[in-house]
């Protein structure tokens, strides 16, 4: 009965979509406040906020039109800085219901029965779950950088739609401030599925916030009429931030016609520039599969059976470099990867080490600087987005103790992303160059260059729009025969499924214009888009412009409800001129797509550059 009601809710979704605005002309906010021992000591707190007239807010000026730049910046870094070094008195947390209230009016309720039912069925996020993700504490001196980082961390949690932090000075003590944290969940239950052809398909369910405690689980049934097992399943379970230590746990098992695998992972990241250490451990036991972990482009015709172990640890270094810059971070990290095959293709002279048993030792030194600006209508549909700016410079060295030939490895990776204020647009660039060194020659080397451009918001017939441009060039150096670059989807031409267009060298250009529609259909927000993709691919010994080229152009519609955990629904129609024989000239697809994420300049465990 509950699943049926869930389905009705998800199909109807008559939500009152929250907008990216905070407490505008609101006189009072009801909140729930905890004392330092996490005991509830009163039910409501009246916080005066009428003097704060709020419009859309940013952490600095982001990629918007010039006429938007004058908006009041209530929750900006400057706002937090105005309370710098004041003592935090109390920290209150209020979790809003999914349907009804929003950050304009936290007391608003819904009269729609299906939304009331959804609020009743949904397990609201436990306030302890929110509190364990806080770096800020009562009695602490207010640090504006810490406030911004903590708000961004909360917003990144998979079960939260958005977060606002309100600071209120004590009327009788100017040195004390009270903090109210407003959060709003997403409806955490979702379904997924698809039909690949008449003889195969899958359907699954998942919950991003089981019983409101921040745990996540899902199961997918996978069927194929011609391949065994005819009915299989994939399942996973994960826990975010175990015991408040910011360690994430995940595990899963799959047994389908595609693969039979078991994995377990523990990870702790450098979540902010002040993070002292990070690390992780991953183990995977693959009993039957056609590809190796971390590389989906290489498909083996013979079944693979192997074990994979991976562990890394990194630590922040303080060597007196830029000591006054709180956003700068230098880290030293080490990693060990162990791979052992039980079943694999027979070794040959051209691909010996691709399926080799090995112990891979890696070390890295990285320099990073990161801060965040805030905007809306970039990759989301009206909710707050944290846009990273800064740089990451990474030097990696390694030694591959390989059953065939021991070899050394090294690469350099440089990346930067920034805003240009006079003409407010965002530009990300990166360059990676690396190779293995086997005795006197290079092996499995590569170079990769990227440019990503995001325009400011502009008007087209009273509709807000953005343009996205991506340029990518990749070349392989002495790669194995089995390794090839393709033009599939995110690596080239969207919707392009050809395996004929491949090689060791690739140049792609992707241009997309997105038009965000003002009106919502049953509160599902929509965006029209047009695109043009072109890709050139071929061997690395010749000029890239003498290789085979392919293209795709078309238009589509994306539909998203930010109150739901579902992926964005996408309808796309494309035309592929000069298409290879294994691709039709016209392509139509209806699918669910994950939200695009920004590269965040966060230090990481050392790993080789990916040729994909």
Coordinates of C-alpha atoms in Angstrom, one line a residue:
X1 CA 0.0 0.0 0.0
X2 CA 2.8 2.4 0.9
X3 CA 4.6 1.7 -2.4
X4 CA 1.4 2.4 -4.3
X5 CA 1.0 5.7 -2.5
X6 CA 4.6 6.5 -3.1
X7 CA 4.1 6.0 -6.8
X8 CA 1.0 8.3 -6.8
X9 CA 3.0 11.0 -4.9
X10 CA 5.9 10.8 -7.3
X11 CA 3.8 10.9 -10.4
X12 CA 1.6 13.8 -9.2
X13 CA 4.2 15.8 -7.2
X14 CA 2.0 18.8 -6.8
X15 CA 4.7 20.6 -4.8
X16 CA 5.0 24.2 -3.8
X17 CA 8.5 24.5 -5.2
X18 CA 10.8 26.5 -2.9
X19 CA 12.7 29.4 -4.6
X20 CA 16.2 30.5 -3.9
X21 CA 15.1 33.3 -1.5
X22 CA 15.4 33.6 2.2
X23 CA 13.1 35.1 4.9
X24 CA 11.9 38.0 2.8
X25 CA 9.7 40.4 4.9
X26 CA 9.3 37.6 7.5
X27 CA 8.7 38.8 11.1
X28 CA 9.2 35.7 13.1
X29 CA 10.7 32.2 12.6
X30 CA 9.7 29.3 14.8
X31 CA 12.6 27.0 15.6
X32 CA 13.7 24.1 17.8
X33 CA 16.7 24.8 20.0
X34 CA 19.0 22.4 21.8
X35 CA 21.3 23.0 24.7
X36 CA 24.9 21.9 24.8
X37 CA 23.9 18.4 26.0
X38 CA 21.6 18.0 23.0
X39 CA 18.5 18.1 25.2
X40 CA 15.4 19.9 24.1
X41 CA 14.9 22.8 26.4
X42 CA 12.1 24.8 24.7
X43 CA 9.8 24.3 21.8
X44 CA 10.0 27.6 19.9
X45 CA 12.3 30.5 19.5
X46 CA 11.1 33.9 18.1
X47 CA 13.8 35.4 16.0
X48 CA 13.3 38.9 14.6
X49 CA 14.2 39.0 10.9
X50 CA 12.1 41.9 9.5
X51 CA 15.2 44.1 9.2
X52 CA 16.8 41.6 6.8
X53 CA 15.1 42.1 3.4
X54 CA 16.6 39.3 1.3
X55 CA 16.9 38.6 -2.4
X56 CA 18.9 35.9 -4.1
X57 CA 22.2 35.5 -2.3
X58 CA 25.7 34.7 -3.3
X59 CA 29.2 34.1 -1.9
X60 CA 30.6 36.9 -4.1
X61 CA 29.3 37.8 -7.5
X62 CA 28.7 34.7 -9.7
X63 CA 28.0 34.1 -13.3
X64 CA 24.9 36.3 -13.7
X65 CA 24.0 39.3 -15.7
X66 CA 25.4 42.7 -14.7
X67 CA 21.9 43.9 -13.6
X68 CA 21.7 41.2 -11.0
X69 CA 25.0 42.1 -9.3
X70 CA 23.4 44.7 -7.1
X71 CA 21.2 42.3 -5.2
X72 CA 21.5 42.4 -1.4
X73 CA 24.0 39.8 -0.3
X74 CA 22.5 38.7 3.0
X75 CA 24.1 35.3 3.4
X76 CA 27.4 36.2 1.7
X77 CA 30.9 35.9 3.1
X78 CA 30.7 39.6 4.0
X79 CA 27.6 39.0 6.0
X80 CA 29.2 36.3 8.0
X81 CA 32.4 38.4 8.4
X82 CA 30.3 41.1 10.0
X83 CA 29.9 38.8 13.0
X84 CA 33.6 37.6 13.0
X85 CA 35.0 36.8 16.4
X86 CA 31.7 37.1 18.2
X87 CA 30.9 34.2 20.5
X88 CA 28.3 31.6 19.4
X89 CA 25.6 31.4 22.1
X90 CA 23.2 28.8 20.9
X91 CA 22.8 26.7 17.7
X92 CA 19.2 25.9 16.8
X93 CA 18.2 23.5 14.0
X94 CA 14.9 23.4 12.3
X95 CA 14.1 20.9 9.6
X96 CA 11.2 22.1 7.4
X97 CA 8.7 19.7 5.9
X98 CA 9.2 18.8 2.2
X99 CA 5.9 20.1 1.0
X100 CA 4.3 23.4 2.2
X101 CA 6.9 25.6 3.9
X102 CA 9.9 27.2 2.1
X103 CA 12.6 29.7 3.0
X104 CA 10.3 32.6 2.1
X105 CA 7.7 31.4 4.7
X106 CA 8.8 28.7 7.1
X107 CA 5.3 28.6 8.6
X108 CA 3.5 27.9 5.4
X109 CA 1.4 24.7 5.2
X110 CA -0.1 22.8 2.3
X111 CA -3.8 22.1 1.8
X112 CA -3.2 19.5 -0.9
X113 CA -4.0 16.0 0.5
X114 CA -1.3 14.2 -1.4
X115 CA 1.4 16.5 -0.1
X116 CA 0.1 16.1 3.4
X117 CA 0.3 12.3 2.9
X118 CA 3.8 12.6 1.6
X119 CA 4.9 14.7 4.6
X120 CA 3.4 12.0 6.8
X121 CA 5.1 9.1 5.0
X122 CA 8.5 10.8 4.8
X123 CA 10.8 10.3 7.7
X124 CA 12.1 13.8 8.6
X125 CA 15.9 14.0 9.0
X126 CA 16.8 13.4 12.6
X127 CA 18.2 16.6 14.1
X128 CA 21.2 14.6 15.5
X129 CA 22.0 13.6 11.9
X130 CA 22.3 17.3 11.1
X131 CA 24.1 18.2 14.2
X132 CA 26.8 15.5 13.7
X133 CA 27.7 17.3 10.4
X134 CA 28.4 20.6 12.1
X135 CA 31.9 21.9 12.6
X136 CA 30.6 25.0 14.4
X137 CA 30.0 24.7 18.2
X138 CA 28.3 26.7 21.0
X139 CA 30.9 28.8 22.8
X140 CA 33.1 29.0 19.7
X141 CA 34.4 32.2 18.2
X142 CA 32.5 32.7 14.9
X143 CA 34.7 32.0 11.9
X144 CA 33.1 33.2 8.5
X145 CA 35.1 30.6 6.5
X146 CA 34.0 27.8 8.8
X147 CA 30.4 29.0 8.5
X148 CA 30.5 29.0 4.7
X149 CA 32.2 25.6 4.6
X150 CA 29.7 24.1 7.0
X151 CA 26.7 25.4 5.1
X152 CA 28.2 23.9 1.8
X153 CA 28.8 20.6 3.5
X154 CA 25.2 20.4 4.7
X155 CA 23.9 21.3 1.3
X156 CA 26.0 18.5 -0.3
X157 CA 24.3 15.8 1.8
X158 CA 22.2 13.6 -0.6
X159 CA 19.0 13.9 1.6
X160 CA 18.9 17.7 1.9
X161 CA 17.4 20.0 -0.7
X162 CA 18.8 23.2 0.7
X163 CA 20.2 24.9 3.8
X164 CA 20.1 28.4 5.3
X165 CA 22.0 29.8 8.3
X166 CA 20.6 32.8 10.1
X167 CA 22.7 34.7 12.6
X168 CA 21.0 36.9 15.2
X169 CA 22.9 39.2 17.7
X170 CA 21.8 39.0 21.3
X171 CA 19.9 42.3 22.1
X172 CA 21.5 42.6 25.6
X173 CA 25.0 41.3 24.8
X174 CA 26.6 42.5 21.5
X175 CA 29.4 39.9 21.9
X176 CA 27.0 36.9 21.6
X177 CA 25.1 35.7 18.6
X178 CA 22.6 32.9 18.2
X179 CA 22.5 30.7 15.1
X180 CA 19.5 29.2 13.4
X181 CA 20.1 26.4 10.8
X182 CA 17.2 25.9 8.5
X183 CA 17.2 22.7 6.5
X184 CA 14.7 21.1 4.0
X185 CA 14.7 17.5 3.0
X186 CA 14.1 15.9 -0.3
X187 CA 11.5 13.1 -0.6
X188 CA 14.1 10.4 -0.2
X189 CA 12.4 7.4 -1.8
X190 CA 12.9 6.9 -5.5
X191 CA 12.6 4.4 -8.3
X192 CA 14.8 3.7 -11.3
X193 CA 14.7 1.6 -14.4
X194 CA 15.0 1.2 -18.1
X195 CA 14.5 -1.1 -21.1
X196 CA 17.6 -1.6 -23.2
X197 CA 15.9 -3.7 -25.8
X198 CA 13.0 -6.2 -26.1
X199 CA 15.1 -8.9 -24.3
X200 CA 16.6 -6.9 -21.4
X201 CA 15.7 -4.3 -18.8
X202 CA 15.9 -3.3 -15.1
X203 CA 13.8 -1.7 -12.4
X204 CA 14.9 -0.6 -8.9
X205 CA 14.0 1.2 -5.7
X206 CA 16.2 3.2 -3.3
X207 CA 15.9 5.4 -0.2
X208 CA 18.5 8.2 0.4
X209 CA 17.5 8.7 4.0
X210 CA 16.2 5.6 5.7
X211 CA 14.1 6.5 8.8
X212 CA 15.6 9.9 8.7
X213 CA 19.0 8.7 10.0
X214 CA 21.0 9.5 6.8
X215 CA 21.6 5.9 5.7
X216 CA 21.0 5.0 2.1
X217 CA 20.0 1.7 0.5
X218 CA 18.8 0.4 -2.9
X219 CA 18.1 -2.7 -4.9
X220 CA 17.7 -3.2 -8.6
X221 CA 16.3 -6.2 -10.5
X222 CA 18.1 -6.9 -13.8
X223 CA 16.6 -9.3 -16.3
X224 CA 17.8 -10.7 -19.7
X225 CA 15.9 -13.4 -21.6
X226 CA 19.0 -14.8 -23.4
X227 CA 21.8 -14.6 -20.8
X228 CA 22.1 -16.2 -17.4
X229 CA 21.2 -15.5 -14.7
X230 CA 18.0 -14.4 -16.5
X231 CA 16.9 -12.5 -13.4
X232 CA 19.6 -11.0 -11.2
X233 CA 19.9 -8.1 -8.8
X234 CA 22.2 -5.3 -7.6
X235 CA 22.1 -3.9 -4.1
X236 CA 24.0 -1.4 -1.9
X237 CA 24.0 0.1 1.5
X238 CA 25.8 3.3 2.6
X239 CA 26.2 5.4 5.8
X240 CA 27.3 9.0 5.6
X241 CA 29.5 10.4 8.3
X242 CA 29.8 7.5 10.8
X243 CA 29.7 8.6 14.4
X244 CA 30.4 12.2 13.4
X245 CA 34.0 11.3 12.2
X246 CA 33.2 12.2 8.6
X247 CA 34.0 8.7 7.4
X248 CA 31.6 7.4 4.8
X249 CA 30.9 3.6 4.5
X250 CA 29.4 1.8 1.6
X251 CA 29.0 -1.8 0.6
X252 CA 27.2 -3.7 -2.2
X253 CA 26.7 -7.0 -4.0
X254 CA 25.6 -7.7 -7.6
X255 CA 24.8 -10.9 -9.4
X256 CA 23.4 -10.2 -12.9
X257 CA 24.1 -11.4 -16.5
X258 CA 26.7 -8.5 -16.6
X259 CA 28.7 -9.3 -13.5
X260 CA 29.0 -10.9 -10.1
X261 CA 30.8 -8.6 -7.6
X262 CA 31.1 -7.7 -4.0
X263 CA 32.6 -4.4 -2.7
X264 CA 33.2 -2.5 0.5
X265 CA 34.5 1.0 1.0
X266 CA 35.5 3.4 3.8
X267 CA 36.4 7.0 2.8
X268 CA 37.3 10.3 4.5
X269 CA 38.0 13.3 2.3
X270 CA 39.7 16.6 2.6
X271 CA 36.4 18.3 3.1
X272 CA 37.8 21.8 3.8
X273 CA 41.2 23.5 3.5
X274 CA 41.8 23.0 7.2
X275 CA 41.2 19.3 7.1
X276 CA 44.3 17.6 8.7
X277 CA 44.1 14.1 7.2
X278 CA 42.1 12.0 4.8
X279 CA 42.2 8.5 3.6
X280 CA 40.2 5.5 2.4
X281 CA 40.1 1.7 1.9
X282 CA 38.3 -0.2 -0.9
X283 CA 38.1 -3.9 -1.6
X284 CA 36.3 -5.5 -4.5
X285 CA 36.0 -9.2 -5.3
X286 CA 34.8 -9.7 -8.8
X287 CA 33.8 -13.3 -9.6
X288 CA 32.6 -12.6 -13.1
X289 CA 32.8 -9.5 -15.2
X290 CA 34.0 -8.2 -18.6
X291 CA 35.9 -5.1 -17.5
X292 CA 38.3 -4.0 -14.8
X293 CA 37.5 -1.6 -12.0
X294 CA 37.8 2.2 -12.8
X295 CA 37.9 1.7 -16.6
X296 CA 34.7 1.0 -18.5
X297 CA 36.1 1.6 -22.0
X298 CA 38.1 -1.7 -22.1
X299 CA 35.9 -4.7 -22.5
X300 CA 37.3 -8.2 -22.3
X301 CA 35.8 -11.0 -24.4
X302 CA 37.0 -13.5 -21.8
X303 CA 35.4 -13.5 -18.3
X304 CA 37.5 -11.8 -15.6
X305 CA 37.8 -13.1 -12.1
X306 CA 40.0 -11.0 -9.7
X307 CA 40.4 -9.3 -6.4
X308 CA 41.2 -5.6 -6.0
X309 CA 42.5 -3.9 -2.8
X310 CA 43.1 -0.2 -2.5
X311 CA 44.2 1.9 0.5
X312 CA 45.4 5.5 0.8
X313 CA 46.3 8.1 3.4
X314 CA 47.0 11.8 3.1
X315 CA 48.0 14.5 5.5
X316 CA 48.1 18.3 5.4
X317 CA 51.5 19.9 5.6
X318 CA 52.4 23.1 7.4
X319 CA 55.7 24.3 6.1
X320 CA 55.2 28.0 6.4
X321 CA 54.0 28.5 2.8
X322 CA 51.3 31.1 2.7
X323 CA 50.6 30.9 6.4
X324 CA 48.1 33.8 6.3
X325 CA 45.9 32.3 3.6
X326 CA 43.3 30.1 5.2
X327 CA 42.1 28.7 1.9
X328 CA 45.5 27.3 0.8
X329 CA 46.3 23.7 1.5
X330 CA 49.4 21.5 0.8
X331 CA 49.0 17.8 1.2
X332 CA 51.3 14.7 1.0
X333 CA 49.5 11.4 0.3
X334 CA 50.4 7.8 -0.3
X335 CA 48.5 4.8 -1.9
X336 CA 48.9 1.1 -2.4
X337 CA 46.8 -0.8 -5.0
X338 CA 46.9 -4.6 -5.2
X339 CA 45.3 -6.5 -8.1
X340 CA 45.4 -10.3 -8.6
X341 CA 43.6 -12.1 -11.4
X342 CA 42.3 -15.7 -11.1
X343 CA 40.8 -15.8 -14.6
X344 CA 41.8 -13.5 -17.5
X345 CA 42.7 -13.4 -21.2
X346 CA 46.0 -15.1 -22.1
X347 CA 48.9 -12.7 -22.0
X348 CA 50.1 -11.4 -25.4
X349 CA 52.9 -9.1 -26.4
X350 CA 50.6 -6.1 -27.1
X351 CA 48.5 -6.2 -23.9
X352 CA 50.7 -8.0 -21.3
X353 CA 50.3 -5.6 -18.5
X354 CA 46.7 -4.5 -18.8
X355 CA 45.5 -7.7 -17.1
X356 CA 48.6 -8.1 -15.0
X357 CA 48.9 -9.0 -11.3
X358 CA 50.6 -6.0 -9.6
X359 CA 51.3 -4.0 -6.5
X360 CA 51.1 -0.4 -7.4
X361 CA 52.7 2.1 -5.0
X362 CA 51.9 5.8 -5.4
X363 CA 52.8 9.1 -3.7
X364 CA 51.6 12.6 -4.4
X365 CA 52.3 16.2 -3.4
X366 CA 49.5 18.7 -4.0
X367 CA 48.9 22.4 -3.7
X368 CA 45.4 23.7 -3.7
X369 CA 43.4 26.8 -3.1
X370 CA 39.6 26.7 -3.1
X371 CA 36.7 28.9 -2.2
X372 CA 33.1 28.9 -3.3
X373 CA 30.6 31.3 -4.8
X374 CA 26.9 30.7 -4.8
X375 CA 24.5 31.0 -7.7
X376 CA 21.3 29.4 -9.1
X377 CA 20.2 28.1 -12.5
X378 CA 23.5 26.6 -13.5
X379 CA 23.1 22.8 -13.2
X380 CA 20.1 22.9 -10.9
X381 CA 16.6 24.5 -11.2
X382 CA 16.4 27.3 -8.7
X383 CA 18.1 25.9 -5.6
X384 CA 21.4 27.1 -4.3
X385 CA 24.5 25.9 -6.0
X386 CA 28.1 26.1 -4.6
X387 CA 30.5 27.0 -7.5
X388 CA 34.2 26.2 -6.7
X389 CA 37.0 28.5 -7.7
X390 CA 40.7 28.1 -7.2
X391 CA 43.3 25.7 -8.3
X392 CA 44.8 22.3 -7.8
X393 CA 48.4 21.4 -8.7
X394 CA 49.3 17.8 -8.3
X395 CA 52.6 15.9 -8.7
X396 CA 52.3 12.1 -8.6
X397 CA 55.1 9.4 -8.6
X398 CA 54.7 5.7 -8.5
X399 CA 56.2 2.3 -8.8
X400 CA 54.4 -0.7 -10.4
X401 CA 55.7 -4.0 -9.1
X402 CA 54.3 -6.0 -12.0
X403 CA 54.5 -9.7 -12.8
X404 CA 55.8 -9.0 -16.3
X405 CA 58.0 -5.9 -15.9
X406 CA 58.4 -3.5 -13.1
X407 CA 58.0 0.1 -14.1
X408 CA 57.9 3.6 -12.8
X409 CA 55.1 6.1 -13.1
X410 CA 54.7 9.9 -12.9
X411 CA 52.3 12.6 -13.9
X412 CA 51.6 16.3 -13.3
X413 CA 48.1 17.7 -13.2
X414 CA 47.2 21.4 -13.2
X415 CA 43.7 22.8 -12.9
X416 CA 42.1 26.1 -12.2
X417 CA 38.7 27.6 -12.3
X418 CA 37.8 31.3 -11.9
X419 CA 35.3 34.0 -12.4
X420 CA 35.8 37.0 -14.7
X421 CA 34.1 39.9 -13.0
X422 CA 34.0 42.5 -15.8
X423 CA 32.3 40.0 -18.1
X424 CA 30.9 37.6 -15.5
X425 CA 31.5 34.1 -16.8
X426 CA 33.1 31.0 -15.4
X427 CA 36.1 29.3 -17.0
X428 CA 37.7 26.0 -15.9
X429 CA 40.9 24.7 -17.5
X430 CA 43.0 21.6 -16.7
X431 CA 46.1 19.9 -18.1
X432 CA 47.4 16.4 -17.2
X433 CA 50.5 14.8 -18.6
X434 CA 51.8 11.4 -17.4
X435 CA 53.3 8.1 -18.3
X436 CA 54.7 4.8 -17.2
X437 CA 58.4 4.2 -17.8
X438 CA 59.4 0.7 -18.7
X439 CA 63.2 0.4 -18.9
X440 CA 64.2 2.9 -21.6
X441 CA 60.8 3.8 -23.1
X442 CA 57.5 5.3 -22.1
X443 CA 54.4 3.1 -21.9
X444 CA 50.6 3.9 -21.4
X445 CA 51.4 7.6 -21.5
X446 CA 48.8 10.4 -22.2
X447 CA 48.1 14.1 -22.3
X448 CA 44.7 15.6 -21.6
X449 CA 43.7 19.3 -22.0
X450 CA 40.2 20.7 -21.0
X451 CA 38.4 24.0 -21.3
X452 CA 34.9 24.5 -19.8
X453 CA 33.0 27.8 -20.2
X454 CA 29.8 28.8 -18.5
X455 CA 28.2 32.0 -19.6
X456 CA 26.3 34.5 -17.3
X457 CA 22.5 34.3 -17.3
X458 CA 21.0 36.2 -20.3
X459 CA 17.5 36.8 -21.6
X460 CA 16.0 35.3 -24.7
X461 CA 12.4 36.3 -25.2
X462 CA 11.9 36.9 -21.5
X463 CA 13.4 33.5 -20.7
X464 CA 16.6 33.1 -18.6
X465 CA 19.3 31.1 -20.5
X466 CA 22.9 30.0 -20.2
X467 CA 25.5 28.7 -22.7
X468 CA 27.9 25.9 -21.9
X469 CA 31.0 25.2 -24.0
X470 CA 33.4 22.3 -23.5
X471 CA 36.6 21.7 -25.4
X472 CA 38.7 18.6 -24.8
X473 CA 41.8 17.1 -26.4
X474 CA 43.3 13.8 -25.4
X475 CA 46.2 11.8 -26.9
X476 CA 47.7 8.5 -25.9
X477 CA 51.4 7.7 -26.0
X478 CA 52.3 4.0 -26.6
X479 CA 49.0 2.8 -25.2
X480 CA 48.2 -0.9 -25.4
X481 CA 46.2 -2.2 -28.4
X482 CA 43.2 -2.9 -26.2
X483 CA 43.0 0.7 -25.0
X484 CA 41.0 3.1 -27.2
X485 CA 39.3 6.5 -26.9
X486 CA 35.6 6.5 -27.9
X487 CA 33.0 9.3 -28.6
X488 CA 30.4 7.9 -26.2
X489 CA 28.1 10.3 -24.4
X490 CA 30.0 12.4 -21.8
X491 CA 33.3 11.6 -23.5
X492 CA 32.3 12.9 -26.9
X493 CA 28.9 13.1 -28.6
X494 CA 25.8 12.7 -26.5
X495 CA 23.6 9.8 -27.5
X496 CA 26.4 8.5 -29.8
X497 CA 26.8 4.7 -29.3
X498 CA 29.3 3.8 -32.0
X499 CA 32.3 1.5 -31.3
X500 CA 33.6 2.1 -34.8
X501 CA 34.8 5.7 -34.0
X502 CA 37.8 5.0 -31.8
X503 CA 41.5 5.6 -31.6
X504 CA 44.4 6.8 -29.5
X505 CA 43.7 10.5 -30.1
X506 CA 40.5 12.5 -29.7
X507 CA 39.3 16.1 -30.0
X508 CA 35.8 17.1 -28.9
X509 CA 33.7 20.3 -28.8
X510 CA 30.4 20.4 -27.0
X511 CA 28.1 23.5 -27.2
X512 CA 24.8 23.6 -25.3
X513 CA 22.3 26.4 -24.8
X514 CA 19.8 25.9 -21.9
X515 CA 16.6 27.9 -21.6
X516 CA 15.1 27.8 -18.0
X517 CA 11.3 28.0 -18.2
X518 CA 9.6 30.2 -15.6
X519 CA 6.4 28.2 -15.4
X520 CA 6.3 24.7 -13.8
X521 CA 4.0 21.9 -14.8
X522 CA 2.7 20.4 -11.5
X523 CA 5.8 22.1 -10.0
X524 CA 8.1 20.1 -12.2
X525 CA 10.5 22.7 -13.5
X526 CA 11.6 22.5 -17.1
X527 CA 14.4 23.6 -19.3
X528 CA 14.7 23.5 -23.1
X529 CA 18.1 22.9 -24.5
X530 CA 19.8 22.8 -27.9
X531 CA 23.2 21.2 -28.5
X532 CA 26.0 20.8 -31.1
X533 CA 28.7 18.2 -30.6
X534 CA 31.6 17.4 -32.8
X535 CA 34.3 14.8 -32.3
X536 CA 37.5 13.8 -34.1
X537 CA 39.1 10.5 -33.3
X538 CA 41.9 8.3 -34.8
X539 CA 45.5 7.0 -34.4
X540 CA 48.0 9.2 -32.5
X541 CA 50.7 9.1 -35.2
X542 CA 48.9 11.6 -37.5
X543 CA 47.5 15.1 -37.1
X544 CA 44.2 15.1 -35.3
X545 CA 42.6 17.1 -38.1
X546 CA 43.3 14.3 -40.6
X547 CA 41.3 11.8 -38.6
X548 CA 37.6 10.7 -38.9
X549 CA 35.1 13.2 -37.6
X550 CA 31.6 12.7 -36.4
X551 CA 28.9 15.2 -35.2
X552 CA 25.6 15.4 -33.4
X553 CA 23.1 18.2 -33.1
X554 CA 19.6 18.4 -31.7
X555 CA 17.4 19.7 -29.0
X556 CA 15.6 18.4 -25.9
X557 CA 13.7 18.9 -22.7
X558 CA 14.8 18.4 -19.1
X559 CA 12.3 18.0 -16.3
X560 CA 13.2 18.2 -12.6
X561 CA 11.5 18.5 -9.3
X562 CA 14.1 19.6 -6.7
X563 CA 11.9 18.3 -3.9
X564 CA 12.3 14.7 -5.1
X565 CA 15.4 12.5 -5.1
X566 CA 14.8 11.4 -8.7
X567 CA 17.3 12.0 -11.5
X568 CA 16.5 14.7 -14.0
X569 CA 14.1 13.4 -16.7
X570 CA 15.5 14.1 -20.2
X571 CA 14.0 13.8 -23.7
X572 CA 16.4 14.3 -26.5
X573 CA 16.2 14.2 -30.3
X574 CA 19.4 14.2 -32.3
X575 CA 20.7 14.1 -35.9
X576 CA 24.0 12.5 -36.6
X577 CA 25.5 13.5 -40.0
X578 CA 28.3 11.4 -41.4
X579 CA 27.4 8.7 -38.9
X580 CA 29.2 5.3 -38.9
X581 CA 27.3 2.1 -39.8
X582 CA 26.5 1.1 -36.2
X583 CA 24.7 4.4 -35.5
X584 CA 21.4 5.6 -37.0
X585 CA 21.2 9.1 -38.4
X586 CA 18.3 10.0 -36.1
X587 CA 18.4 9.3 -32.4
X588 CA 15.6 9.7 -29.8
X589 CA 16.1 9.0 -26.1
X590 CA 14.1 9.3 -22.9
X591 CA 16.3 8.7 -19.8
X592 CA 17.2 9.9 -16.4
X593 CA 20.4 11.8 -16.0
X594 CA 22.4 12.7 -12.9
X595 CA 23.1 16.3 -12.0
X596 CA 26.4 17.6 -13.4
X597 CA 29.0 18.3 -10.7
X598 CA 31.8 20.9 -10.7
X599 CA 35.4 19.9 -10.3
X600 CA 36.0 21.1 -6.7
X601 CA 39.9 21.4 -6.5
X602 CA 39.9 19.1 -3.5
X603 CA 43.1 17.2 -2.7
X604 CA 42.7 13.5 -3.3
X605 CA 44.5 10.2 -3.0
X606 CA 47.2 9.7 -5.7
X607 CA 46.0 7.8 -8.7
X608 CA 47.2 7.6 -12.4
X609 CA 45.5 9.7 -15.0
X610 CA 42.5 7.9 -16.7
X611 CA 42.6 7.3 -20.4
X612 CA 38.9 7.3 -21.2

